[in-house]
PDB file of C-alpha atoms in Angstrom:
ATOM      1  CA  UNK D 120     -14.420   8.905   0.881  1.00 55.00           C
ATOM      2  CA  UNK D 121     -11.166  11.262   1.110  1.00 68.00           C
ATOM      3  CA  UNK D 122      -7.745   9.845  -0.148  1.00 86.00           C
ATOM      4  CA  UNK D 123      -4.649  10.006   1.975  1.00 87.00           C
ATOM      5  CA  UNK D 124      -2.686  11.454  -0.665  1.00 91.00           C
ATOM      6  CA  UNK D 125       1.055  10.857  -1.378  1.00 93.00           C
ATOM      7  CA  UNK D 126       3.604  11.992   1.362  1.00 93.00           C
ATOM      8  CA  UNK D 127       7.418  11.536   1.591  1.00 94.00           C
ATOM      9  CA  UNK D 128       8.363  10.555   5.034  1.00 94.00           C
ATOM     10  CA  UNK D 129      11.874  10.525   3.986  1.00 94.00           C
ATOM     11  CA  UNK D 130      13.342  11.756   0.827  1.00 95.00           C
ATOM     12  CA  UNK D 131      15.168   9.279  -1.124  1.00 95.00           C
ATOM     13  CA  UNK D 132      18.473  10.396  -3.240  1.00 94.00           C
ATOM     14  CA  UNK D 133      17.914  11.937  -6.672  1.00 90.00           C
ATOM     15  CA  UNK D 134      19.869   8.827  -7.993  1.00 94.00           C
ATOM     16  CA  UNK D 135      18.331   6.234  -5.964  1.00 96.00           C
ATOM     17  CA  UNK D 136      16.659   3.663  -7.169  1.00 97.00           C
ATOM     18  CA  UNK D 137      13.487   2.997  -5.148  1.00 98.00           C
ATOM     19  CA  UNK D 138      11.844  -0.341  -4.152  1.00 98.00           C
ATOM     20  CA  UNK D 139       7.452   0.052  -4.908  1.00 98.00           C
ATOM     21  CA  UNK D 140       4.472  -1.650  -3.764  1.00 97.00           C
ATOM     22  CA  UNK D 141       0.786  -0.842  -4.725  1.00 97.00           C
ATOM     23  CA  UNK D 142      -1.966  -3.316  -3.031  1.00 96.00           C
ATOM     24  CA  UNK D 143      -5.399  -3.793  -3.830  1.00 96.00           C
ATOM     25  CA  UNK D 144      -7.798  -4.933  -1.166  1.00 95.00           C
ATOM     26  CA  UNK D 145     -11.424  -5.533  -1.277  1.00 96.00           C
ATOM     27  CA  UNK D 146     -13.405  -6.797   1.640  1.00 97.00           C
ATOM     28  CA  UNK D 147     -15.893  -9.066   1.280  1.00 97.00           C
ATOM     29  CA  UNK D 148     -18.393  -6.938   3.776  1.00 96.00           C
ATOM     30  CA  UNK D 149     -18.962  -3.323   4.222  1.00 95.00           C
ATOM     31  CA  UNK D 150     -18.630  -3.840   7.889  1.00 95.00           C
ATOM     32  CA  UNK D 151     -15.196  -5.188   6.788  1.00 94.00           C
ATOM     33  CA  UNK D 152     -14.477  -2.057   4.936  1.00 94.00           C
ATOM     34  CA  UNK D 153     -15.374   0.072   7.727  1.00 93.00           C
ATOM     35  CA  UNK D 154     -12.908  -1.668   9.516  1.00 92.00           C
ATOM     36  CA  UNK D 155      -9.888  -1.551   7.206  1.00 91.00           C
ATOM     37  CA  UNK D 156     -10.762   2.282   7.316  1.00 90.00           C
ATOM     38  CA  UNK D 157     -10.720   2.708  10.616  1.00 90.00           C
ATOM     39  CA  UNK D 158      -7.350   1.257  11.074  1.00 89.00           C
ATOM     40  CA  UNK D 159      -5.967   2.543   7.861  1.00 87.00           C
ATOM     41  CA  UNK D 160      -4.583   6.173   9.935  1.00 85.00           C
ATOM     42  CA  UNK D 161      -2.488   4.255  12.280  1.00 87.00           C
ATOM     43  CA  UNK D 162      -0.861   2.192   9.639  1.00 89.00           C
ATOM     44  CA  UNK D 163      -0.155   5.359   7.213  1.00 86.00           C
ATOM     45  CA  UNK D 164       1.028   6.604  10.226  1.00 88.00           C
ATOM     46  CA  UNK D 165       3.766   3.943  11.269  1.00 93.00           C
ATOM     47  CA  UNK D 166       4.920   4.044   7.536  1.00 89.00           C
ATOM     48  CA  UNK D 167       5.542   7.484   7.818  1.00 89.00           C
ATOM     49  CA  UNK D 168       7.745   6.823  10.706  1.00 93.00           C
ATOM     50  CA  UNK D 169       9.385   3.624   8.847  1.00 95.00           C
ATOM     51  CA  UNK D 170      13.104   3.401   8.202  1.00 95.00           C
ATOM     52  CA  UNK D 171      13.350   3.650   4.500  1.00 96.00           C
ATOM     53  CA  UNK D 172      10.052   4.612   3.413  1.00 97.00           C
ATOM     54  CA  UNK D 173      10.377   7.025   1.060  1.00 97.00           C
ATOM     55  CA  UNK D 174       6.700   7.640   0.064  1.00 95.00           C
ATOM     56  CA  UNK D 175       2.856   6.361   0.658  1.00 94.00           C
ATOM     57  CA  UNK D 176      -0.464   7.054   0.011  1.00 94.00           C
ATOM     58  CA  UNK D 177      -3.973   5.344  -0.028  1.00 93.00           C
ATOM     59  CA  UNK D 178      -7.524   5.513  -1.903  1.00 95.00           C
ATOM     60  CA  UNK D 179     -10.206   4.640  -0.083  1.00 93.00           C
ATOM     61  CA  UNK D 180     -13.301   3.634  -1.679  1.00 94.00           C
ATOM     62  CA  UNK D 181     -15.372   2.422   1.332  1.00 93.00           C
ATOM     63  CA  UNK D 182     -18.936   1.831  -0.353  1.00 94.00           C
ATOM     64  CA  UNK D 183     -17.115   0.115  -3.181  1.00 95.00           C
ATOM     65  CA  UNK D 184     -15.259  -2.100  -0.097  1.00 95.00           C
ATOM     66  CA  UNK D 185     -11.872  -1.372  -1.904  1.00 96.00           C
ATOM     67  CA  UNK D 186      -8.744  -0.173  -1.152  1.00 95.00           C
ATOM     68  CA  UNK D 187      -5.703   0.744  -3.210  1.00 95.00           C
ATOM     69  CA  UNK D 188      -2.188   1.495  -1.416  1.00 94.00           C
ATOM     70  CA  UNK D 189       1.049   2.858  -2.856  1.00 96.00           C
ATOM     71  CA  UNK D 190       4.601   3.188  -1.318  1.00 96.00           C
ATOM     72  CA  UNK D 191       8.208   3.838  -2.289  1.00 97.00           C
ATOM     73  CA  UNK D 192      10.981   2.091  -0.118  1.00 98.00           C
ATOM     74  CA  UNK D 193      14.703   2.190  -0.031  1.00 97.00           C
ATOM     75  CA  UNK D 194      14.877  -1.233  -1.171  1.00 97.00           C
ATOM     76  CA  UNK D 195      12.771  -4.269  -0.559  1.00 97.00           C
ATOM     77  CA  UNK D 196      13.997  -5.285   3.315  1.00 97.00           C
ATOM     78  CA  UNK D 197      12.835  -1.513   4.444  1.00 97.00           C
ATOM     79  CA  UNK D 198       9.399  -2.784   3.380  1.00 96.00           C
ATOM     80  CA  UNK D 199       9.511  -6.268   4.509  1.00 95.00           C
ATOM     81  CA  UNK D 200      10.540  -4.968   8.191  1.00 95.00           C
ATOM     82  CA  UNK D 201       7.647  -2.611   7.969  1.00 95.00           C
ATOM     83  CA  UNK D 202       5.355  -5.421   7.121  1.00 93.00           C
ATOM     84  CA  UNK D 203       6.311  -7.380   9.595  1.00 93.00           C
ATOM     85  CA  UNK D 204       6.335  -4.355  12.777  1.00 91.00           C
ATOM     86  CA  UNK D 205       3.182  -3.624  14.789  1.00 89.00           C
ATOM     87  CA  UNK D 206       0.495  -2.459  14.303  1.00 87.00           C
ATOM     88  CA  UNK D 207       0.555  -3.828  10.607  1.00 89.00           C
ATOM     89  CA  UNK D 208       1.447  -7.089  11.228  1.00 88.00           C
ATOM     90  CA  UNK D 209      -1.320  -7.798  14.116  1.00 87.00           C
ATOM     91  CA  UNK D 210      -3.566  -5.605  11.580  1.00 88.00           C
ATOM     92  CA  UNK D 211      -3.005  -7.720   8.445  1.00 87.00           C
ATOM     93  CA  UNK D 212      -3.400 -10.730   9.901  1.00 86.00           C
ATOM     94  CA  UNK D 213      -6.125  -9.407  11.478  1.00 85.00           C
ATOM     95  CA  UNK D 214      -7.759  -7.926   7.811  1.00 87.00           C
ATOM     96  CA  UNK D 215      -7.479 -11.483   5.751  1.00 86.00           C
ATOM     97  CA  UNK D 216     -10.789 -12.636   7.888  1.00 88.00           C
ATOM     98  CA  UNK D 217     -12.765 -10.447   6.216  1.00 90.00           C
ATOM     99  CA  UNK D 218     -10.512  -9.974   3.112  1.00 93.00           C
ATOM    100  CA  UNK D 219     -12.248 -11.380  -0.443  1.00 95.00           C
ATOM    101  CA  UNK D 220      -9.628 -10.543  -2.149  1.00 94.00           C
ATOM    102  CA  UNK D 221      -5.710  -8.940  -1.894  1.00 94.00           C
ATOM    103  CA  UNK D 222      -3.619  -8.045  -4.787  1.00 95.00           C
ATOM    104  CA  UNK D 223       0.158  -7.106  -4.669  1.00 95.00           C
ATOM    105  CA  UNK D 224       3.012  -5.756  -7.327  1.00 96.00           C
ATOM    106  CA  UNK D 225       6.084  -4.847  -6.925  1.00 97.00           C
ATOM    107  CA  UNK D 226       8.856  -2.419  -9.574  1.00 97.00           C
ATOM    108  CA  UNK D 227      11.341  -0.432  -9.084  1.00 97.00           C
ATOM    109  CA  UNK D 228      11.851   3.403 -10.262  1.00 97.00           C
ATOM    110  CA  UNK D 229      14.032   6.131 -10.475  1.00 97.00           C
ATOM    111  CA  UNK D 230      13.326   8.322  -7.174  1.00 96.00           C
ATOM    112  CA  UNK D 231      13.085  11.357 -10.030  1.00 95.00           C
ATOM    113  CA  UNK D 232      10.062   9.917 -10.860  1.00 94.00           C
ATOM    114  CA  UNK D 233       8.414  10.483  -7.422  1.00 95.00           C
ATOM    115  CA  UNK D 234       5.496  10.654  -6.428  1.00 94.00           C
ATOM    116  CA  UNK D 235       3.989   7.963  -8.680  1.00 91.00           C
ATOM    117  CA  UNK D 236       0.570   8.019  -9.801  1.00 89.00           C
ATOM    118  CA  UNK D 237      -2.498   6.423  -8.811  1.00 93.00           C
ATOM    119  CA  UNK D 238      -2.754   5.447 -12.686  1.00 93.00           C
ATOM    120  CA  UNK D 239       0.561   3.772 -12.890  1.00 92.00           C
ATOM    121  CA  UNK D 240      -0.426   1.699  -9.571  1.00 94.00           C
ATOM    122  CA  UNK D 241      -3.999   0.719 -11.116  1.00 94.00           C
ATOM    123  CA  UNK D 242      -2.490  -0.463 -14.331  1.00 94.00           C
ATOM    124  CA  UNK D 243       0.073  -2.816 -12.941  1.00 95.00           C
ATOM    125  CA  UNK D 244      -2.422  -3.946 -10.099  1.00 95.00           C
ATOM    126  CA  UNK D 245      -4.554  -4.764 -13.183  1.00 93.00           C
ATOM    127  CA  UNK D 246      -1.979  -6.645 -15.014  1.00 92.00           C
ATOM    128  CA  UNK D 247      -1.012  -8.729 -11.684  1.00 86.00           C
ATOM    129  CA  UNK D 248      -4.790  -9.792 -11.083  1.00 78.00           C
ATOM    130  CA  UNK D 249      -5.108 -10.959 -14.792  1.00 78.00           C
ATOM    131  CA  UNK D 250      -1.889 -13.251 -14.600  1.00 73.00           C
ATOM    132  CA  UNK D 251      -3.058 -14.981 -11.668  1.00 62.00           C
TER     133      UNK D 251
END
């Protein structure tokens, strides 16, 4: 299943310090997955639009019913208003019916060291799941 790879909707400030999110969702159904898929466009697509989203990208592992997602913010109240602005909100609360399971960290970076890597993400969604 193709990645949406990393894209900068708005370029942060060399010096910036950036706010960053990577989630890990896996349905509990396939069906589910198909779902979260199918929706997964129009979300990218309002983050790219977002006030203060500086980057975002997705892997999309459909058969496995897992999803990873990355993004870079201004700071942590640019991603809390995208959160809670349509169509994510309606789509995550939505999602958690056929959610198994949802894991979420959070660090902040240098904008220099945009775009992050899918490695970086996995190891501190790793670390977050083991500590719960």
């Amino acid at each position: 299943m193709p990645d949406i790879p990393w894209s900068t909707p708005t370029a942060a400030a060399p010096d910036a310090e950036v706010y960053v999110m990577a989630s890990r969702f896996e349905t509990a159904t396939l069906a589910g997955a198909v779902r979260f898929f199918l929706k997964a466009p129009g979300i990218i697509l309002q983050m790219r639009k977002a006030p203060g989203a500086h980057g975002v990208a997705l892997r999309a592992r459909v058969l496995r019913r897992t999803f990873l997602t990355l993004s870079a913010w201004e700071d942590r109240d640019a991603l809390y208003r995208f959160a809670r602005s349509e169509p994510h909100r309606t789509s995550s609360r939505a999602a958690s019916a056929y959610m198994k399971e949802s894991v979420f960290t959070y660090w902040t970076v240098p904008a220099a060291e945009l775009p992050l890597t899918w490695g970086e993400a996995e190891r501190r969604l790793a670390e977050q799941k083991s500590s719960h």
